[in-house]
Short mmCIF file of C-alpha atoms and ligand atoms in Angstrom, two decimals:
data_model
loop_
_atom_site.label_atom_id
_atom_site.label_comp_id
_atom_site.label_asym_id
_atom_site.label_seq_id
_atom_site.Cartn_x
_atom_site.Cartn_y
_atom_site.Cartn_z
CA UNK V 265 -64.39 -80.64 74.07
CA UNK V 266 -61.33 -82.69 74.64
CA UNK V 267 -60.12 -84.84 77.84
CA UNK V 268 -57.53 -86.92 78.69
CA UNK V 269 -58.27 -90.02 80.37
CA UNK V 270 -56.17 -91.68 82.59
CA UNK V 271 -56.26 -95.30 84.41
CA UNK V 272 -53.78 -93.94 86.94
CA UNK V 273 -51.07 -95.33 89.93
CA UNK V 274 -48.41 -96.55 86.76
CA UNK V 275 -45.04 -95.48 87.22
CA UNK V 276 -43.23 -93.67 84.55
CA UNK V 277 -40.20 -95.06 83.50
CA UNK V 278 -37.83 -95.25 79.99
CA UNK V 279 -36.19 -92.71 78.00
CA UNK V 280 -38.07 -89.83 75.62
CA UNK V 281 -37.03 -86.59 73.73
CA UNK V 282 -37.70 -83.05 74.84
CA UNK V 283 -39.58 -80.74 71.84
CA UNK V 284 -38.53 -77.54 70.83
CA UNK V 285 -39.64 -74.34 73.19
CA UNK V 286 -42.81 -73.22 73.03
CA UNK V 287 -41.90 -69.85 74.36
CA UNK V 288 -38.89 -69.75 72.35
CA UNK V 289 -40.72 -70.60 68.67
CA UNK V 290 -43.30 -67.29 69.31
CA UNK V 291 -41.16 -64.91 69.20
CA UNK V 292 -38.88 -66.38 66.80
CA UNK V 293 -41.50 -66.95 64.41
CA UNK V 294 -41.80 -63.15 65.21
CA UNK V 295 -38.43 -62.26 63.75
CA UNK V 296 -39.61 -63.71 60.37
CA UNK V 297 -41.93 -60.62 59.80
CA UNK V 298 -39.17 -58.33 60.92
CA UNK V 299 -37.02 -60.12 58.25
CA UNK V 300 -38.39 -59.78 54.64
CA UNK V 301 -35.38 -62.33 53.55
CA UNK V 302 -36.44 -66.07 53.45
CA UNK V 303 -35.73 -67.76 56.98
CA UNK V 304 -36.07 -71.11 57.90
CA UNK V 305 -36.56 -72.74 61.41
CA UNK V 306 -35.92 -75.93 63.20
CA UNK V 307 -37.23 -78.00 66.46
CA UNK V 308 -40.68 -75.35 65.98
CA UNK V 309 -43.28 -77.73 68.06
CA UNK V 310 -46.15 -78.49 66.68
CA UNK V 311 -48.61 -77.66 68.81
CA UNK V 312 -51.49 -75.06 69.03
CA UNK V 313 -50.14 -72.17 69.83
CA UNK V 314 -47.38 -72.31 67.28
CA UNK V 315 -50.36 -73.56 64.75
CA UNK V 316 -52.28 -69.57 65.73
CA UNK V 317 -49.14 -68.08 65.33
CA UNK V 318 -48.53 -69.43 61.68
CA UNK V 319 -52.22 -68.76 61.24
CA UNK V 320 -51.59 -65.11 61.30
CA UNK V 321 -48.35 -64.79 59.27
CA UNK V 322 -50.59 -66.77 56.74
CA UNK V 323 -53.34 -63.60 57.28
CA UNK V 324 -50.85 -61.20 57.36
CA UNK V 325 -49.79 -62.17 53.56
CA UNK V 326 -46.70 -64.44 54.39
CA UNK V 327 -45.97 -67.54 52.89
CA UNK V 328 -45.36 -70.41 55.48
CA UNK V 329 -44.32 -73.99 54.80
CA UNK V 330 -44.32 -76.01 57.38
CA UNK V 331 -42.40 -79.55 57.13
CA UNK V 332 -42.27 -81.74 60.57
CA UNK V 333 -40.40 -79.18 62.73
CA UNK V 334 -39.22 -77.19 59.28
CA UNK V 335 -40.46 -74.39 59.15
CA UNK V 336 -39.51 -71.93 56.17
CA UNK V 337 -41.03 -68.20 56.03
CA UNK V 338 -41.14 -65.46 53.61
CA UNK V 339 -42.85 -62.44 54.47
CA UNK V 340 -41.32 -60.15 51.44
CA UNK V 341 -44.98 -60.06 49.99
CA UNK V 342 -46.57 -59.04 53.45
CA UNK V 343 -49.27 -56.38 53.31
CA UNK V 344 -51.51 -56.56 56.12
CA UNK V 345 -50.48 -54.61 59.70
CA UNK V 346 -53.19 -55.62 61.40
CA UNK V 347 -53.44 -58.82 63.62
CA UNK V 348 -57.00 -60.09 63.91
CA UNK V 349 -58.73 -60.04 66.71
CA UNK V 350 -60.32 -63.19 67.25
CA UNK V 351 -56.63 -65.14 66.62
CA UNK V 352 -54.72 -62.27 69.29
CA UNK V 353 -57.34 -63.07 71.70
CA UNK V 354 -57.17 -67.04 71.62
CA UNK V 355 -53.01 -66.41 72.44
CA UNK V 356 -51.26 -64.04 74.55
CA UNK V 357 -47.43 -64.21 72.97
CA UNK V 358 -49.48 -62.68 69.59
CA UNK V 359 -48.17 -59.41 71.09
CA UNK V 360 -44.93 -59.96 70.02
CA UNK V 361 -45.88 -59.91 66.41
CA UNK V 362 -46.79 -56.42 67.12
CA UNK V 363 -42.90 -54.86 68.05
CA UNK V 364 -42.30 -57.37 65.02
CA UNK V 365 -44.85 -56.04 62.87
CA UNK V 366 -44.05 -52.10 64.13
CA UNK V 367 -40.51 -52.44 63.65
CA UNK V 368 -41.00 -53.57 60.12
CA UNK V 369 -43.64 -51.22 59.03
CA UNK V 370 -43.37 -47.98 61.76
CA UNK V 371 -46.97 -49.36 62.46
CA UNK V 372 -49.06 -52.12 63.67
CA UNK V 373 -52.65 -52.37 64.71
CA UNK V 374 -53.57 -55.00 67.26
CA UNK V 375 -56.04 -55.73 70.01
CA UNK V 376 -55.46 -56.91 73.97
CA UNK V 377 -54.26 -60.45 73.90
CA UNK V 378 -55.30 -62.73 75.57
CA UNK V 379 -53.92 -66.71 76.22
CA UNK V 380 -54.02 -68.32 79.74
CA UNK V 381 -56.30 -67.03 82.41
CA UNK V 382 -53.63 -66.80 84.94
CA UNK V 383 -53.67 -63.31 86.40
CA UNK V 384 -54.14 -59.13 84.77
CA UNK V 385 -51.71 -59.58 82.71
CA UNK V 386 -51.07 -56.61 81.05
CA UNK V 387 -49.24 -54.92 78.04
CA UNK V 388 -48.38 -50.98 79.80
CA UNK V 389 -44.45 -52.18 80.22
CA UNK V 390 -44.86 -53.02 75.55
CA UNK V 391 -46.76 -50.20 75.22
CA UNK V 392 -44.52 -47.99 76.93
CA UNK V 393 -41.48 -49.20 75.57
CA UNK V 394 -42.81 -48.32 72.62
CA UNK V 395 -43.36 -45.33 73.14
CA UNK V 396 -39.59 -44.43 74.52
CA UNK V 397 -38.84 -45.24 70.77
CA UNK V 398 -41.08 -42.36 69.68
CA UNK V 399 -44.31 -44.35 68.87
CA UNK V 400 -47.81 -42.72 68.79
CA UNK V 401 -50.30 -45.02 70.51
CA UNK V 402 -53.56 -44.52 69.87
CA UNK V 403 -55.61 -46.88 72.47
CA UNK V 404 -59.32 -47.91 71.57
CA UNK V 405 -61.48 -50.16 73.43
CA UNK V 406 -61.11 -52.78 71.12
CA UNK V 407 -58.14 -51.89 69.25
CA UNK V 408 -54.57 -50.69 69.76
CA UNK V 409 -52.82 -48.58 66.67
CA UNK V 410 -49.63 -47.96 67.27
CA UNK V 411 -47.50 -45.42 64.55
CA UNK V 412 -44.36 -43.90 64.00
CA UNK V 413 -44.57 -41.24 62.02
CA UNK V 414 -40.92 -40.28 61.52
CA UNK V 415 -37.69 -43.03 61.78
CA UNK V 416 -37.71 -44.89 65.20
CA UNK V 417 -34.76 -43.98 67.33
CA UNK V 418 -32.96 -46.02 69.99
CA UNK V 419 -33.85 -45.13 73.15
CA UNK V 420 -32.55 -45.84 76.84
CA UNK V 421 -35.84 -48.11 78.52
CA UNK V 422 -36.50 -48.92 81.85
CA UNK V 423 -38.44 -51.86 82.76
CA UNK V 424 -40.59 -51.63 85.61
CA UNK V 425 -40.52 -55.29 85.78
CA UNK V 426 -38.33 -57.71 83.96
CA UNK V 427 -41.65 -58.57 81.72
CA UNK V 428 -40.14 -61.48 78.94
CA UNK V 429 -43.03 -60.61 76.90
CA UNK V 430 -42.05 -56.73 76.79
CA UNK V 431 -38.52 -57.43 76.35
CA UNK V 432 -38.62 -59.84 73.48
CA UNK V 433 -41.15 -57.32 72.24
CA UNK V 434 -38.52 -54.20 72.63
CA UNK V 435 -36.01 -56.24 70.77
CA UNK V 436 -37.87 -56.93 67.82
CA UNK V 437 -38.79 -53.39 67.37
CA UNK V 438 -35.66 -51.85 67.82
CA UNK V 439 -33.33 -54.10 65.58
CA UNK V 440 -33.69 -51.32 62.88
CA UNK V 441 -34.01 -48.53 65.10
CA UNK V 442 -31.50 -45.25 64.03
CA UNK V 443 -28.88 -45.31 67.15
CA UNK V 444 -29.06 -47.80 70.09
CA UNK V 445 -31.32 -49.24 72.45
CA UNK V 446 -30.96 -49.89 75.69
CA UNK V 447 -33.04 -52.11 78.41
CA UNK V 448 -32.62 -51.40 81.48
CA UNK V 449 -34.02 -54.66 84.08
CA UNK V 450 -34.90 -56.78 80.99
CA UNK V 451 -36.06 -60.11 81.41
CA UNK V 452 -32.96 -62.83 81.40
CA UNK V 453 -35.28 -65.99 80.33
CA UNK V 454 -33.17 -68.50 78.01
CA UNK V 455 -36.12 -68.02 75.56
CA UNK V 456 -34.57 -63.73 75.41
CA UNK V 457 -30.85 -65.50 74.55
CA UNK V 458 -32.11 -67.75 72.27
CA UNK V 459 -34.52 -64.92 70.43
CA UNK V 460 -31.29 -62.57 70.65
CA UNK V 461 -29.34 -65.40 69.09
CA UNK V 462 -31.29 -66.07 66.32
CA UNK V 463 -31.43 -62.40 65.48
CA UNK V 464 -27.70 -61.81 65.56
CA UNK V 465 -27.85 -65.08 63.03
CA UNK V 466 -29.69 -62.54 60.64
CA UNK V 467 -27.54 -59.79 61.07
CA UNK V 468 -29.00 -57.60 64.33
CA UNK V 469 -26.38 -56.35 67.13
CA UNK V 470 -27.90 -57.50 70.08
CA UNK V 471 -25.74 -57.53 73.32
CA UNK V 472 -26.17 -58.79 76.64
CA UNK V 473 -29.29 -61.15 76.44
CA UNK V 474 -29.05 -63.38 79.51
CA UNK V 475 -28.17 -60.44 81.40
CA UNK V 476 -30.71 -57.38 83.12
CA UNK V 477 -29.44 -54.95 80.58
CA UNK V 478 -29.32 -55.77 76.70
CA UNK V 479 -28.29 -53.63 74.19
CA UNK V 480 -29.41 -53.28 70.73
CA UNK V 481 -27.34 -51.31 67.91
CA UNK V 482 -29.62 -50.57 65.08
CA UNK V 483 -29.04 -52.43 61.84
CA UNK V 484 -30.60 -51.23 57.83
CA UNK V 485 -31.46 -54.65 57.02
CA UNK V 486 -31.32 -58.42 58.06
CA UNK V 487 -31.26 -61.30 55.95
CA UNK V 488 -32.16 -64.75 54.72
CA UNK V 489 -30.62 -67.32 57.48
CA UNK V 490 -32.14 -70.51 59.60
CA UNK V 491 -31.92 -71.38 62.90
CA UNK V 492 -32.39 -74.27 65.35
CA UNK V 493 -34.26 -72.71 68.42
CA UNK V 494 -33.72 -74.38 72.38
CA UNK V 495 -35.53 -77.17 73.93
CA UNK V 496 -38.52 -76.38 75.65
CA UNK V 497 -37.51 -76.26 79.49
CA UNK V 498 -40.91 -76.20 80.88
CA UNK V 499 -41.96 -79.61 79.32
CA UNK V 500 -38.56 -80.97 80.37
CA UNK V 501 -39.34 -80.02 83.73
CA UNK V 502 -43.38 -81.60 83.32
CA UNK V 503 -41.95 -84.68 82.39
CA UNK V 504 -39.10 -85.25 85.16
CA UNK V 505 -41.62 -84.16 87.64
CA UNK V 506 -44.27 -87.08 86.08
CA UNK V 507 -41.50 -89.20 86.68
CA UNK V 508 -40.91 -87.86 90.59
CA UNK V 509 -45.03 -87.81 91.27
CA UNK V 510 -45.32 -91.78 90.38
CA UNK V 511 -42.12 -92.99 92.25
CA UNK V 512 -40.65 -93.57 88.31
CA UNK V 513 -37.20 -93.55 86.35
CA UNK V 514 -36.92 -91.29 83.18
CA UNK V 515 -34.10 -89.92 81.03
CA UNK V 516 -34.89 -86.87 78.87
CA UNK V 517 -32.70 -86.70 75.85
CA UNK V 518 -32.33 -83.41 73.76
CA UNK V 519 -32.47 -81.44 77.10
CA UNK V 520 -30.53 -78.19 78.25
CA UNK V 521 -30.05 -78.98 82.23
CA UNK V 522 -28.12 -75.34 82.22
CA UNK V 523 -31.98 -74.10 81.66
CA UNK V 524 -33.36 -75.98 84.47
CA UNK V 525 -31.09 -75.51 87.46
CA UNK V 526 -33.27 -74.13 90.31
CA UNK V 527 -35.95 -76.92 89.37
CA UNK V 528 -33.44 -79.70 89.42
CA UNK V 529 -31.83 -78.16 92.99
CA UNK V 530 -35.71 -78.25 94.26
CA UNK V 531 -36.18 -82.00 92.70
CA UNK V 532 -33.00 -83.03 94.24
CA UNK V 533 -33.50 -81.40 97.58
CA UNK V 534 -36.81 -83.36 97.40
CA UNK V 535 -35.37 -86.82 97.57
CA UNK V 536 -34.76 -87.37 93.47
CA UNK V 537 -31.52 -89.01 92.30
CA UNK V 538 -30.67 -86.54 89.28
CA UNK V 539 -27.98 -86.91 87.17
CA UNK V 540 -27.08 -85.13 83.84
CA UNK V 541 -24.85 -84.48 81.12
CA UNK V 542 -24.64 -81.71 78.39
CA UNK V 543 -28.04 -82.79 76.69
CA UNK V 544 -29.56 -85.38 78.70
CA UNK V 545 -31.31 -85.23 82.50
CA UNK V 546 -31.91 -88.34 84.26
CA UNK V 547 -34.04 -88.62 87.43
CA UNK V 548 -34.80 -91.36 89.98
CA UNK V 549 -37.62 -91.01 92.27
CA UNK V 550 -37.26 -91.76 95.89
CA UNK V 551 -39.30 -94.18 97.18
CA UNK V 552 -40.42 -91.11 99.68
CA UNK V 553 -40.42 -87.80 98.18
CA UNK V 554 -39.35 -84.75 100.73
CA UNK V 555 -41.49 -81.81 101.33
CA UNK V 556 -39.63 -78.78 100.04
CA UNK V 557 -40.73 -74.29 100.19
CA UNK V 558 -41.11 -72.80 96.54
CA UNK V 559 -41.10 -69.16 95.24
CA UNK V 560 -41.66 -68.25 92.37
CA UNK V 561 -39.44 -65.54 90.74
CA UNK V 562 -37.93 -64.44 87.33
CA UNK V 563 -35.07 -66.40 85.77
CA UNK V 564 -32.97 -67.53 87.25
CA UNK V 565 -35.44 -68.53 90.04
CA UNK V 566 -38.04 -70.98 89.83
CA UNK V 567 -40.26 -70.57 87.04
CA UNK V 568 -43.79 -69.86 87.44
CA UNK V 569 -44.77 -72.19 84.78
CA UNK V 570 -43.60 -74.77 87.04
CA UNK V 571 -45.18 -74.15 90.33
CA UNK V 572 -48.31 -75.93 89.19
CA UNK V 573 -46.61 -79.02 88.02
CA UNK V 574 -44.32 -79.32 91.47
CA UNK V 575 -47.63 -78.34 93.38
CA UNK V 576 -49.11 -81.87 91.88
CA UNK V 577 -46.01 -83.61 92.99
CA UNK V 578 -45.49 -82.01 96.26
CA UNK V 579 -49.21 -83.58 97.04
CA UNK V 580 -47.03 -87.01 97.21
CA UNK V 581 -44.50 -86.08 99.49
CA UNK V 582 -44.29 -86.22 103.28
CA UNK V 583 -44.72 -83.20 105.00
CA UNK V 584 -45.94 -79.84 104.32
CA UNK V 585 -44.58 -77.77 101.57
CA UNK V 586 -45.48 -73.79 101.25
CA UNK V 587 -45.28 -72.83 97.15
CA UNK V 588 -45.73 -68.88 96.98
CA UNK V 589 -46.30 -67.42 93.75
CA UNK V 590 -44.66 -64.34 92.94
CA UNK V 591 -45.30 -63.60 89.27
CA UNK V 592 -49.07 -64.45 88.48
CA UNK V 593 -52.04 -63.25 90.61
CA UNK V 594 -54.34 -66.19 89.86
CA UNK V 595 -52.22 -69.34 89.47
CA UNK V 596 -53.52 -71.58 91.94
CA UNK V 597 -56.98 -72.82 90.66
CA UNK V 598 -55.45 -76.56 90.02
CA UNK V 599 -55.23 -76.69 93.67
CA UNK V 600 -58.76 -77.19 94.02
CA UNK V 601 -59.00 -79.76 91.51
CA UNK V 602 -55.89 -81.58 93.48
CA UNK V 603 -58.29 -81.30 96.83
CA UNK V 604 -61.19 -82.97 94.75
CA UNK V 605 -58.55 -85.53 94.02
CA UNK V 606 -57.45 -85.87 97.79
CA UNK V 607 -55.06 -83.43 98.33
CA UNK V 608 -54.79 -81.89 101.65
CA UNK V 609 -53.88 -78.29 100.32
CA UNK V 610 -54.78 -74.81 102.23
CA UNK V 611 -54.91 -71.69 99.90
CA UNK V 612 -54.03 -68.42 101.22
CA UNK V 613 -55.31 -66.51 98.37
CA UNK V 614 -54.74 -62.71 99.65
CA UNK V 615 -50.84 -64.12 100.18
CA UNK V 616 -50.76 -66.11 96.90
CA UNK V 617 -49.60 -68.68 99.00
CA UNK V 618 -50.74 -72.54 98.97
CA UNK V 619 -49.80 -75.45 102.12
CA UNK V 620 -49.52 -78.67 100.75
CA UNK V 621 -49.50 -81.47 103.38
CA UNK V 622 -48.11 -84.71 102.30
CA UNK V 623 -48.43 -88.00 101.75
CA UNK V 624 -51.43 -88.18 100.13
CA UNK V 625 -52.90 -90.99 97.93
CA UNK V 626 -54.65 -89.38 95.33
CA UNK V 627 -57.47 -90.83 93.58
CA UNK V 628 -59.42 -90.74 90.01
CA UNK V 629 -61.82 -88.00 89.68
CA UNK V 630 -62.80 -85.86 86.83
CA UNK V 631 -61.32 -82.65 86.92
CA UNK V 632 -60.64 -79.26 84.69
CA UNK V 633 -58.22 -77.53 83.31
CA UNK V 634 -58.29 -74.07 83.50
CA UNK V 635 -54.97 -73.08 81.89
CA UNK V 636 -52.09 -74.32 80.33
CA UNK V 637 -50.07 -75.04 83.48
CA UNK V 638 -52.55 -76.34 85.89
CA UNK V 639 -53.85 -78.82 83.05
CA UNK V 640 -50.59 -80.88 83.34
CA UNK V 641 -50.71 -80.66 86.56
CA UNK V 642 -54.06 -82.33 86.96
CA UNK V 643 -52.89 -84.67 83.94
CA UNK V 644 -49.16 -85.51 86.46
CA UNK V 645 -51.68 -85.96 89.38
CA UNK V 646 -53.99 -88.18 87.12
CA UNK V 647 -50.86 -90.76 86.17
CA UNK V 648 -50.10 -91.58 90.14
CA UNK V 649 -53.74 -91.26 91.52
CA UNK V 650 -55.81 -94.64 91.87
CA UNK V 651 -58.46 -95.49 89.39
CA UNK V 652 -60.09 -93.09 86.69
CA UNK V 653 -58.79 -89.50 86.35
CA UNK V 654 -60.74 -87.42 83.85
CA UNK V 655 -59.20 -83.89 82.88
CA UNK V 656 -61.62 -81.51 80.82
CA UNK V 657 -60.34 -79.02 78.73
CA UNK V 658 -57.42 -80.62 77.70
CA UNK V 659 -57.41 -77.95 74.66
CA UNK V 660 -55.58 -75.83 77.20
CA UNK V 661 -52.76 -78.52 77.51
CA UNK V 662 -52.52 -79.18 73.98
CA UNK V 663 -51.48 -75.13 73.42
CA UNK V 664 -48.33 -76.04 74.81
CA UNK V 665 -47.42 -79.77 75.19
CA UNK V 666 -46.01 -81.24 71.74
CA UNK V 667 -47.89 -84.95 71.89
CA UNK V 668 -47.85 -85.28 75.26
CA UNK V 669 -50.06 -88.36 75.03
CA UNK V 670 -47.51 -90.19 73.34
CA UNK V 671 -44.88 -89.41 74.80
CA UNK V 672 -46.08 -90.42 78.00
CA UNK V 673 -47.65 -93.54 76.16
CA UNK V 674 -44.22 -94.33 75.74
CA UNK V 675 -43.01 -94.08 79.35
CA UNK V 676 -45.68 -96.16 80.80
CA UNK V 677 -48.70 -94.12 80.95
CA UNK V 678 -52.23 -95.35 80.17
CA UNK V 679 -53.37 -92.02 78.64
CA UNK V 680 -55.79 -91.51 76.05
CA UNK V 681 -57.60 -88.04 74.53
CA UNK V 682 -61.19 -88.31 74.13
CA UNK V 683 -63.27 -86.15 71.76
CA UNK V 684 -66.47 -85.13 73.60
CA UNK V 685 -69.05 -83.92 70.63
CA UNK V 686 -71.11 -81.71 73.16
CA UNK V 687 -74.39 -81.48 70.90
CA UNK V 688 -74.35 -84.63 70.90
CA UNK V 689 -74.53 -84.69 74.98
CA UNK V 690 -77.27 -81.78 74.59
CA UNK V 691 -79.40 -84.42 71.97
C1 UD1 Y 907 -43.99 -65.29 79.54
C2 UD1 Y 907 -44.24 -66.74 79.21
C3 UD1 Y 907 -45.02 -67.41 80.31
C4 UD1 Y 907 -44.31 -67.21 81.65
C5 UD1 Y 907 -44.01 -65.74 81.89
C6 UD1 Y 907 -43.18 -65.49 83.14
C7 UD1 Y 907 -44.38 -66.77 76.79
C8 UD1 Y 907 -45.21 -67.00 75.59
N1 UD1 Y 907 -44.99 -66.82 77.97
O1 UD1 Y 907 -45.26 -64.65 79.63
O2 UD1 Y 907 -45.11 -68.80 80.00
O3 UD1 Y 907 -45.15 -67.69 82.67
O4 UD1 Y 907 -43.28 -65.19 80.78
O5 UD1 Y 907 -42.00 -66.21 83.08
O6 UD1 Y 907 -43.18 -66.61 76.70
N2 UD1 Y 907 -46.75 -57.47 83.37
C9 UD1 Y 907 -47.27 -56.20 83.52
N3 UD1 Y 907 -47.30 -55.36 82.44
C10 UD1 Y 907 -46.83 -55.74 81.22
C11 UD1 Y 907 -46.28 -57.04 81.08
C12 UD1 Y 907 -46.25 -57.89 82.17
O7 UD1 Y 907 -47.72 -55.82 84.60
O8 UD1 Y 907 -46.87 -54.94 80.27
C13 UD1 Y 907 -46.74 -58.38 84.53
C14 UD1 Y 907 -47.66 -59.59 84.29
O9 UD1 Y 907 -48.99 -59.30 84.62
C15 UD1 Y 907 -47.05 -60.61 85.22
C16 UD1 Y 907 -45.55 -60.29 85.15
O10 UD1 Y 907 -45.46 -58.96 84.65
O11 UD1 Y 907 -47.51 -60.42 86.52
C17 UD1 Y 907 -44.76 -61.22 84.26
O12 UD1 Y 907 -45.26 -61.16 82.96
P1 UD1 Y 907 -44.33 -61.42 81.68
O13 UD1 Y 907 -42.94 -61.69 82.11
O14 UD1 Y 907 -44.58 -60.29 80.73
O15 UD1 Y 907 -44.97 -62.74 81.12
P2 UD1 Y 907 -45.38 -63.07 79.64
O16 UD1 Y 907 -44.37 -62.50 78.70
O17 UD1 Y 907 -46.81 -62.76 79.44
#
């Protein structure tokens, strides 16, 4: 078991680099199975759940080289359709390899995914997209095969909601579709634009990413091409906000502010001094943060991924702030760690709602994470609390942070990972 340890209540201050998207790099590491041509990619982060997702092209029969942020692919040898189970169900963006794998092949065989434990989460709006593009599913308890038996044709597809996962999904199994596809409410993330974009580098038609309806003219083949995919946004965001939560200075270089409006409006109605220019975000904490209402919603609102880390920061600033999370059932469990820590928080579970009441001086505790998320939340919280902060589990923030310890190493922080050999606890 791994845990960050933190000797907290040190500001954050200098200038660091944002990694390439985590969200982005899944699904573009997707398009390499759709694309038997050799394609290389840039800015992939090396982190864990990019490290699973190489894993399985590996299984699958590609060949993957991977060269500090280089990463080239060939899948022309690739046999295998099926996705294992045991890698699908340490990572829920696997399901993406599936329209990947399906629109390659005309079938795939895959089990439920799994990833963060932040809410249902599940894959009806994929599967029946699929379907609309005249797919047989076959649904087993432990298995999902999913066949077409004659040419897939374009269809017109409705999303009930505007999933990301089920869009990026749709896309990658339509780009050799027989006519065009349509969808209808997709999801209008960055990470669709820059998918879309990366795509249309290979040759697809895609249309409209960004926007609630996308369009996607079927194309015979795609081929060999490279491609430098976005900044992450959400550890942009984690970073400015561990500047905000210890009353620090930081300038992110290699950002995309255009990515990160609604957080930066929320930051900046909170008291921060933000200023920014085509690649680079620079914020200046107050030396009083402001209490401020969040919802969650779909892009462009604020992202879900981020309520967690502004609920930690929040906890430092005066006055009581409502965050209300719209897009995941379960998202709130760091809150409980944050009122072991001090916090003076109220959760409204049936509403999905949490109160935060501010100022608080927040002090070292040892505390879990129990996703992704709500790990760097308790790590932001750990940086301005005083003394110790211990947070378990950090394998959950190492699936998406690219060396997070360093990086805030750099800034200030005195952060270090600690390997915990449990039998050696049990002995
Ligand atoms: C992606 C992101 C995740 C982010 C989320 C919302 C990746 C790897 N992950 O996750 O970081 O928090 O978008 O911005 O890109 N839903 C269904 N049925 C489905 C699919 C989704 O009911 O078939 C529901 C989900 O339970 C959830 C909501 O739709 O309540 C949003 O899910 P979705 O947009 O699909 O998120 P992911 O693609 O899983």
């Amino acid at each position: 078991m791994l845990s960050y340890i933190i000797e907290g209540n040190n500001k954050i201050e200098g200038t660091v680099k944002a990694s390439g998207s985590k969200n982005a790099a899944l699904p573009i590491i997707a398009t390499a199975i759709l694309n038997p041509e050799p394609v290389t990619f840039y800015n992939i982060p090396d982190i864990e759940d990019t490290r699973i997702t190489l894993q399985i092209l590996k299984i699958l029969g590609c060949k993957v080289k991977v060269d500090s942020g280089k990463i080239s692919i060939s899948s022309q040898n690739m046999h295998n359709k099926t996705i294992p189970k045991e890698l699908m169900h340490k990572l829920r963006s696997t399901v993406v390899l599936a329209g990947a794998i399906l629109g390659r092949f005309k079938e795939a065989t895959f089990s439920y995914p799994g990833g963060c434990n932040i809410g249902k989460r599940p894959i009806d709006l994929h599967l029946k997209a699929f379907k609309d593009l005249g797919v047989e599913i076959e649904e087993r308890e432990d298995y999902i095969h999913c066949k077409s038996k004659k040419e897939m044709i374009g269809a017109k597809i409705k999303l009930d909601f505007p999933s990301v996962g089920a869009t990026e999904n749709i896309i990658l199994a339509s780009v050799y579709c027989k006519g065009v596809t349509h969808i209808l409410n997709a999801a209008k993330e960055p990470e669709i634009q820059d998918l879309a974009k990366c795509l249309n580098r290979m040759g697809a038609k895609i249309y409209g990413a960004g926007t609630s309806r996308i369009t996607i003219c079927g194309v015979r083949k795609l081929k060999s091409s490279d491609y430098r995919i976005m900044t992450d946004r959400i550890e942009t965001g984690t970073l400015l906000c561990a500047a905000a939560i210890t009353n620090g200075n930081i300038k992110i270089e290699n950002a995309n502010p255009e990515n990160l409006m609604n957080v930066l409006f929320k930051l900046k109605e909170m008291g921060c001094d933000i200023s920014i220019t085509k690649n680079t975000i620079a914020l200046k904490s107050p030396r009083i943060l402001k209490s401020v209402d969040i919802e969650t919603s779909p892009y462009p609102g604020f992202p879900t991924d981020m309520q967690p880390i502004i609920g930690a920061v929040l906890t430092k600033a005066e006055g009581t702030s409502i965050i209300k999370e719209n897009i995941f059932e379960n998202r709130f469990k760091y809150a409980l760690d944050l009122i072991k820590m001090g916090a003076n928080i109220v959760l409204k579970e049936e509403e999905n709602i949490i109160k935060i009441t501010g100022k608080t001086d927040l002090k070292g505790e040892t505390v879990s994470s129990r996703d992704l998320r709500g790990g760097a939340a308790l790590v932001l919280a750990g940086l301005s609390a005083v003394g110790t902060t211990k947070v378990e589990n950090a394998e959950y923030i190492l699936r998406g942070y690219e060396n997070l310890e360093d990086k805030l190493k750099v800034l200030g922080a005195n952060i270090k990972l600690e390997k915990v050999d449990i039998n050696a606890k049990e002995s």
